Tab-separated table of C-alpha atoms and ligand atoms in Angstrom:
chain	number	residue	atom	x	y	z
A	17	UNK	CA	35.024	15.168	-10.677
A	18	UNK	CA	31.368	14.152	-10.280
A	19	UNK	CA	30.246	11.107	-12.272
A	20	UNK	CA	27.407	11.703	-14.762
A	21	UNK	CA	24.161	10.215	-13.424
A	22	UNK	CA	22.781	7.101	-15.120
A	23	UNK	CA	20.015	7.704	-17.661
A	24	UNK	CA	16.815	5.985	-16.570
A	25	UNK	CA	13.607	5.129	-18.396
A	26	UNK	CA	10.407	5.137	-16.353
A	27	UNK	CA	7.491	3.237	-17.879
A	28	UNK	CA	4.124	4.216	-16.413
A	29	UNK	CA	3.200	7.529	-14.837
A	30	UNK	CA	0.606	6.677	-12.230
A	31	UNK	CA	0.860	8.163	-8.743
A	32	UNK	CA	3.767	5.887	-7.845
A	33	UNK	CA	5.768	6.090	-11.074
A	34	UNK	CA	5.466	9.882	-11.138
A	35	UNK	CA	6.994	9.931	-7.636
A	36	UNK	CA	9.791	7.613	-8.859
A	37	UNK	CA	10.502	9.826	-11.870
A	38	UNK	CA	10.453	12.985	-9.718
A	39	UNK	CA	12.978	11.484	-7.272
A	40	UNK	CA	15.298	10.490	-10.123
A	41	UNK	CA	15.082	13.956	-11.687
A	42	UNK	CA	15.703	15.592	-8.297
A	43	UNK	CA	18.843	13.471	-7.925
A	44	UNK	CA	20.108	14.686	-11.306
A	45	UNK	CA	19.366	11.607	-13.449
A	46	UNK	CA	18.313	12.177	-17.052
A	47	UNK	CA	14.863	10.557	-17.207
A	48	UNK	CA	12.947	9.275	-20.245
A	49	UNK	CA	9.266	8.680	-19.530
A	50	UNK	CA	6.384	6.959	-21.247
A	51	UNK	CA	2.759	6.579	-20.208
A	52	UNK	CA	-0.405	5.369	-21.955
A	53	UNK	CA	-2.142	8.631	-20.981
A	54	UNK	CA	0.319	11.161	-22.334
A	55	UNK	CA	-0.920	14.173	-20.329
A	56	UNK	CA	0.344	12.576	-17.110
A	57	UNK	CA	3.880	13.379	-18.307
A	58	UNK	CA	3.347	17.170	-18.401
A	59	UNK	CA	4.617	17.912	-14.896
A	60	UNK	CA	7.693	15.720	-15.399
A	61	UNK	CA	8.529	17.172	-18.799
A	62	UNK	CA	8.321	20.631	-17.168
A	63	UNK	CA	10.900	19.372	-14.663
A	64	UNK	CA	13.256	18.172	-17.414
A	65	UNK	CA	12.129	14.635	-18.306
A	66	UNK	CA	11.972	13.558	-21.956
A	67	UNK	CA	8.690	12.058	-23.155
A	68	UNK	CA	9.117	9.112	-25.531
A	69	UNK	CA	6.322	8.531	-28.067
A	70	UNK	CA	6.244	4.765	-27.464
A	71	UNK	CA	7.196	2.405	-24.659
A	72	UNK	CA	9.539	0.585	-27.058
A	73	UNK	CA	11.223	3.914	-27.855
A	74	UNK	CA	11.589	4.769	-24.162
A	75	UNK	CA	13.208	1.394	-23.473
A	76	UNK	CA	15.524	1.705	-26.476
A	77	UNK	CA	16.780	5.075	-25.164
A	78	UNK	CA	18.521	3.844	-21.995
A	79	UNK	CA	20.162	0.780	-20.516
A	80	UNK	CA	18.044	0.840	-17.328
A	81	UNK	CA	14.254	0.745	-17.478
A	82	UNK	CA	12.029	0.979	-14.401
A	83	UNK	CA	8.533	-0.339	-15.027
A	84	UNK	CA	5.746	0.505	-12.573
A	85	UNK	CA	2.236	-0.137	-13.876
A	86	UNK	CA	-1.059	-1.216	-12.397
A	87	UNK	CA	-0.609	-4.958	-12.800
A	88	UNK	CA	1.192	-7.822	-14.491
A	89	UNK	CA	-1.181	-7.796	-17.486
A	90	UNK	CA	-0.333	-4.151	-18.231
A	91	UNK	CA	3.404	-4.906	-17.952
A	92	UNK	CA	3.238	-7.644	-20.595
A	93	UNK	CA	1.008	-5.563	-22.851
A	94	UNK	CA	3.385	-2.585	-22.681
A	95	UNK	CA	6.698	-4.469	-22.888
A	96	UNK	CA	5.707	-6.910	-25.644
A	97	UNK	CA	6.790	-4.705	-28.597
A	98	UNK	CA	10.051	-3.530	-26.943
A	99	UNK	CA	13.518	-4.861	-27.714
A	100	UNK	CA	14.880	-5.837	-24.304
A	101	UNK	CA	18.217	-7.196	-25.505
A	102	UNK	CA	21.025	-5.890	-23.259
A	103	UNK	CA	18.658	-3.903	-21.032
A	104	UNK	CA	18.223	-4.076	-17.281
A	105	UNK	CA	14.497	-4.165	-16.566
A	106	UNK	CA	13.491	-3.328	-12.996
A	107	UNK	CA	9.825	-4.153	-12.579
A	108	UNK	CA	8.265	-2.471	-9.534
A	109	UNK	CA	4.708	-3.496	-10.405
A	110	UNK	CA	2.869	-5.196	-7.568
A	111	UNK	CA	2.120	-8.848	-8.289
A	112	UNK	CA	2.432	-12.413	-7.113
A	113	UNK	CA	5.720	-14.322	-6.816
A	114	UNK	CA	4.551	-16.604	-9.654
A	115	UNK	CA	3.982	-13.590	-11.922
A	116	UNK	CA	7.453	-12.255	-11.053
A	117	UNK	CA	9.077	-15.619	-11.870
A	118	UNK	CA	7.194	-15.828	-15.171
A	119	UNK	CA	8.079	-12.267	-16.181
A	120	UNK	CA	11.719	-12.840	-15.183
A	121	UNK	CA	11.919	-15.948	-17.377
A	122	UNK	CA	10.292	-14.035	-20.229
A	123	UNK	CA	12.638	-11.013	-19.893
A	124	UNK	CA	15.775	-13.172	-19.569
A	125	UNK	CA	14.634	-15.066	-22.674
A	126	UNK	CA	14.587	-11.734	-24.512
A	127	UNK	CA	18.187	-10.952	-23.539
A	128	UNK	CA	17.482	-8.638	-20.590
A	129	UNK	CA	18.734	-8.698	-17.027
A	130	UNK	CA	15.743	-8.572	-14.676
A	131	UNK	CA	14.995	-7.456	-11.141
A	132	UNK	CA	11.577	-7.588	-9.561
A	133	UNK	CA	10.813	-5.102	-6.808
A	134	UNK	CA	8.303	-4.430	-4.090
A	135	UNK	CA	7.894	-0.800	-3.080
A	136	UNK	CA	7.373	-0.411	0.646
A	137	UNK	CA	6.206	3.203	0.629
A	138	UNK	CA	3.391	5.432	-0.569
A	139	UNK	CA	4.252	8.016	-3.264
A	140	UNK	CA	5.005	10.991	-0.943
A	141	UNK	CA	7.586	8.807	0.876
A	142	UNK	CA	9.600	8.042	-2.283
A	143	UNK	CA	13.140	9.420	-2.046
A	144	UNK	CA	12.704	9.998	1.691
A	145	UNK	CA	14.188	8.193	4.691
A	146	UNK	CA	11.135	6.004	5.441
A	147	UNK	CA	10.948	4.306	2.025
A	148	UNK	CA	12.496	0.928	1.293
A	149	UNK	CA	12.258	-1.238	-1.794
A	150	UNK	CA	12.725	-4.998	-1.930
A	151	UNK	CA	14.528	-6.411	-4.973
A	152	UNK	CA	15.004	-9.967	-6.163
A	153	UNK	CA	16.838	-11.424	-9.136
A	154	UNK	CA	20.466	-11.910	-10.109
A	155	UNK	CA	22.839	-10.302	-7.612
A	156	UNK	CA	25.103	-8.742	-10.300
A	157	UNK	CA	22.066	-6.962	-11.773
A	158	UNK	CA	21.183	-5.597	-8.323
A	159	UNK	CA	24.779	-4.499	-7.705
A	160	UNK	CA	24.825	-2.718	-11.064
A	161	UNK	CA	21.711	-0.675	-10.346
A	162	UNK	CA	21.845	-0.332	-6.552
A	163	UNK	CA	23.297	3.197	-6.478
A	164	UNK	CA	20.640	4.526	-8.849
A	165	UNK	CA	17.808	2.617	-7.153
A	166	UNK	CA	18.890	4.009	-3.768
A	167	UNK	CA	17.596	7.390	-4.946
A	168	UNK	CA	14.047	5.982	-4.662
A	169	UNK	CA	14.318	4.436	-1.205
A	170	UNK	CA	16.621	2.115	0.733
A	171	UNK	CA	17.281	-0.891	-1.534
A	172	UNK	CA	16.947	-4.274	0.192
A	173	UNK	CA	18.179	-7.346	-1.688
A	174	UNK	CA	15.734	-10.213	-1.078
A	175	UNK	CA	17.502	-12.996	-3.008
A	176	UNK	CA	18.135	-14.606	-6.395
A	177	UNK	CA	14.650	-16.044	-6.968
A	178	UNK	CA	12.650	-13.380	-8.802
A	179	UNK	CA	9.515	-13.971	-6.706
A	180	UNK	CA	11.093	-13.324	-3.299
A	181	UNK	CA	10.595	-9.551	-3.311
A	182	UNK	CA	6.899	-9.938	-4.184
A	183	UNK	CA	6.433	-12.617	-1.522
A	184	UNK	CA	7.803	-10.364	1.213
A	185	UNK	CA	6.037	-7.290	-0.194
A	186	UNK	CA	2.686	-9.107	-0.042
A	187	UNK	CA	3.444	-10.435	3.443
A	188	UNK	CA	4.214	-6.914	4.682
A	189	UNK	CA	1.075	-5.544	3.022
A	190	UNK	CA	-1.009	-8.349	4.524
A	191	UNK	CA	0.191	-7.329	7.991
A	192	UNK	CA	-0.443	-3.657	7.200
A	193	UNK	CA	-3.967	-4.229	5.882
A	194	UNK	CA	-4.732	-6.458	8.861
A	195	UNK	CA	-3.775	-3.565	11.125
A	196	UNK	CA	-5.768	-1.018	9.081
A	197	UNK	CA	-8.829	-3.275	8.865
A	198	UNK	CA	-8.715	-3.696	12.630
A	199	UNK	CA	-8.373	0.060	13.112
A	200	UNK	CA	-11.269	0.814	10.735
A	201	UNK	CA	-13.438	-1.668	12.601
A	202	UNK	CA	-12.388	-0.106	15.918
A	203	UNK	CA	-13.369	3.354	14.600
A	204	UNK	CA	-16.781	1.980	13.578
A	205	UNK	CA	-17.293	0.310	16.945
A	206	UNK	CA	-16.529	3.358	19.100
A	207	UNK	CA	-18.087	5.750	16.551
A	208	UNK	CA	-21.369	3.798	16.756
A	209	UNK	CA	-21.605	4.832	20.424
A	210	UNK	CA	-20.725	8.482	19.769
A	211	UNK	CA	-17.131	8.268	21.037
A	212	UNK	CA	-14.822	10.873	19.433
A	213	UNK	CA	-12.934	8.761	16.875
A	214	UNK	CA	-9.943	11.108	16.553
A	215	UNK	CA	-9.418	11.329	20.305
A	216	UNK	CA	-9.831	7.540	20.574
A	217	UNK	CA	-7.194	7.112	17.859
A	218	UNK	CA	-4.669	9.550	19.397
A	219	UNK	CA	-5.130	8.738	23.070
A	220	UNK	CA	-5.854	5.021	23.038
A	221	UNK	CA	-5.461	3.179	19.730
A	222	UNK	CA	-2.009	4.391	18.691
A	223	UNK	CA	-0.413	3.844	22.149
A	224	UNK	CA	-2.138	0.425	22.321
A	225	UNK	CA	-0.850	-0.691	18.904
A	226	UNK	CA	2.657	0.541	19.727
A	227	UNK	CA	2.626	-1.478	22.969
A	228	UNK	CA	1.380	-4.590	21.137
A	229	UNK	CA	4.061	-4.289	18.419
A	230	UNK	CA	6.584	-4.912	21.195
A	231	UNK	CA	5.198	-8.496	21.429
A	232	UNK	CA	6.111	-9.350	17.830
A	233	UNK	CA	9.728	-10.496	18.410
A	234	UNK	CA	8.521	-13.104	20.924
A	235	UNK	CA	5.757	-14.220	18.545
A	236	UNK	CA	8.196	-14.531	15.632
A	237	UNK	CA	10.648	-16.484	17.801
A	238	UNK	CA	7.890	-18.973	18.742
A	239	UNK	CA	6.286	-19.174	15.318
A	240	UNK	CA	6.359	-22.750	13.996
A	241	UNK	CA	3.800	-22.681	11.231
A	242	UNK	CA	0.845	-21.701	13.426
A	243	UNK	CA	-0.151	-18.800	15.602
A	244	UNK	CA	0.529	-19.376	19.263
A	245	UNK	CA	-0.753	-18.323	22.651
A	246	UNK	CA	1.513	-17.787	25.620
A	247	UNK	CA	0.984	-18.862	29.218
A	248	UNK	CA	0.242	-15.209	30.013
A	249	UNK	CA	-2.523	-15.026	27.372
A	250	UNK	CA	-3.857	-18.540	26.832
A	251	UNK	CA	-5.750	-19.710	23.743
A	252	UNK	CA	-9.194	-20.262	25.367
A	253	UNK	CA	-9.144	-16.791	26.917
A	254	UNK	CA	-8.297	-15.215	23.511
A	255	UNK	CA	-11.055	-17.139	21.685
A	256	UNK	CA	-13.581	-15.899	24.285
A	257	UNK	CA	-12.357	-12.340	23.723
A	258	UNK	CA	-12.805	-12.515	19.964
A	259	UNK	CA	-16.304	-13.954	20.382
A	260	UNK	CA	-17.137	-10.935	22.561
A	261	UNK	CA	-15.824	-8.608	19.818
A	262	UNK	CA	-18.072	-10.305	17.262
A	263	UNK	CA	-21.109	-10.161	19.578
A	264	UNK	CA	-20.508	-6.455	20.385
A	265	UNK	CA	-20.230	-5.641	16.670
A	266	UNK	CA	-23.570	-7.329	16.001
A	267	UNK	CA	-25.170	-5.526	18.983
A	268	UNK	CA	-23.981	-2.189	17.537
A	269	UNK	CA	-25.394	-3.127	14.110
A	270	UNK	CA	-21.937	-3.373	12.540
A	271	UNK	CA	-20.619	-5.953	10.085
A	272	UNK	CA	-18.335	-8.492	11.725
A	273	UNK	CA	-16.724	-10.064	8.642
A	274	UNK	CA	-13.360	-8.438	9.377
A	275	UNK	CA	-13.290	-10.394	12.631
A	276	UNK	CA	-14.117	-13.740	11.076
A	277	UNK	CA	-10.534	-14.505	10.073
A	278	UNK	CA	-9.371	-13.737	13.626
A	279	UNK	CA	-11.828	-16.259	14.953
A	280	UNK	CA	-10.470	-18.904	12.595
A	281	UNK	CA	-6.863	-18.025	13.467
A	282	UNK	CA	-7.474	-17.987	17.199
A	283	UNK	CA	-9.228	-21.362	17.061
A	284	UNK	CA	-6.033	-22.809	15.608
A	285	UNK	CA	-3.859	-21.355	18.378
A	286	UNK	CA	-1.382	-23.676	19.947
A	287	UNK	CA	-0.414	-22.904	23.512
A	288	UNK	CA	3.251	-22.476	24.324
A	289	UNK	CA	4.217	-23.168	27.909
B	325	NAP	N1	0.358	4.252	-4.884
B	325	NAP	C1	0.788	3.545	-3.840
B	325	NAP	O1	0.531	3.875	-2.674
B	325	NAP	C2	1.647	2.315	-4.081
B	325	NAP	C3	2.448	1.822	-3.024
B	325	NAP	C4	3.265	0.709	-3.253
B	325	NAP	C5	3.234	0.082	-4.488
B	325	NAP	N2	2.427	0.570	-5.489
B	325	NAP	C6	2.400	-0.162	-6.763
B	325	NAP	O2	2.828	0.669	-7.831
B	325	NAP	C7	2.138	0.284	-9.037
B	325	NAP	C8	1.505	1.511	-9.662
B	325	NAP	O3	0.617	2.075	-8.705
B	325	NAP	P1	0.064	3.562	-8.871
B	325	NAP	O4	-0.332	4.023	-7.522
B	325	NAP	O5	1.006	4.355	-9.694
B	325	NAP	O6	-1.267	3.231	-9.736
B	325	NAP	P2	-2.081	4.225	-10.676
B	325	NAP	O7	-1.931	5.640	-10.213
B	325	NAP	O8	-3.438	3.651	-10.784
B	325	NAP	O9	-1.327	4.107	-12.080
B	325	NAP	C9	-1.448	2.943	-12.856
B	325	NAP	C10	-0.488	3.021	-14.010
B	325	NAP	O10	-0.638	1.850	-14.820
B	325	NAP	C11	-0.959	2.256	-16.144
B	325	NAP	N3	-1.785	1.233	-16.783
B	325	NAP	C12	-2.831	0.545	-16.236
B	325	NAP	N4	-3.310	-0.342	-17.125
B	325	NAP	C13	-2.574	-0.207	-18.259
B	325	NAP	C14	-2.565	-0.845	-19.515
B	325	NAP	N5	-3.447	-1.842	-19.806
B	325	NAP	N6	-1.657	-0.442	-20.439
B	325	NAP	C15	-0.774	0.542	-20.150
B	325	NAP	N7	-0.712	1.185	-18.979
B	325	NAP	C16	-1.590	0.806	-18.033
B	325	NAP	C17	-1.655	3.592	-15.988
B	325	NAP	O11	-1.645	4.287	-17.199
B	325	NAP	P3	-2.705	5.484	-17.443
B	325	NAP	O12	-2.147	6.685	-16.756
B	325	NAP	O13	-2.754	5.599	-18.913
B	325	NAP	O14	-4.015	5.020	-16.837
B	325	NAP	C18	-0.730	4.227	-14.934
B	325	NAP	O15	0.492	4.618	-15.496
B	325	NAP	C19	1.089	-0.777	-8.628
B	325	NAP	O16	1.564	-2.053	-8.929
B	325	NAP	C20	0.973	-0.568	-7.125
B	325	NAP	O17	0.557	-1.730	-6.430
B	325	NAP	C21	1.650	1.667	-5.319
């Protein structure tokens, strides 16, 4: 006999929370939704979700509440009137580790179990094979919800301290934005000389980035609190290269701020024999 699916409350219906609610509905979970802008619930109600008139009402309706709002301030504003006693609150709102710790302490003080999450996906990836979600907080709370949370993406337990998921989420996003910022600057640089940006991306940039990703395991293995340069690619040579990138950007009339942090990082390189 198939087990009935856990009822889940979803607080917030932005692009991400709507994707979360859709994935839960598709997996057969009864879903209660609430959003400040009520019209954002229309599509989900048409799919079978129940719209609660208040956030407190939505939280009262189920044992498990997933909260995914713009920021920490919105989370506290929305949750303040709710009775959290006996609930499991899973907060997937992006924030700092300190905010996660503070919200965890607050939720536990109101009788809830609490997990903080970091969603490593964009909305169309939710429920698909490429999505994973980091969770931190008490292990029993994670174990209790893991099967339901797996509907959204592969759940990865990051540890007991509530801030650990946010810390790793922000670290991953920092690496991602570093890559995107570099790519956007590369597009501007070649585009300024009339090079076909799409062909450059397909034929050169993507294969180049894939080849460079293969260097990461060695870099991680040698990482001791500072970036490092190998014998094959020494620090002075790399600093000269970045200075050429900055000079070429200026010559092409492009801003070079995105390269400034590289210059600082490369100046602090330690060489590893
Ligand atoms: N979208 C992504 O690619 C992505 C990827 C990973 C993680 N995330 C994270 O997921 C979270 C939600 O992102 P999103 O893309 O869904 O953002 P979004 O589309 O801008 O939605 C923001 C949500 O927060 C609500 N909200 C904002 N301020 C509020 C307030 N003061 N009181 C009550 N509700 C408030 C909005 O309600 P209204 O509808 O009433 O405005 C809406 O439900 C963020 O923390 C984001 O970092 C997003």
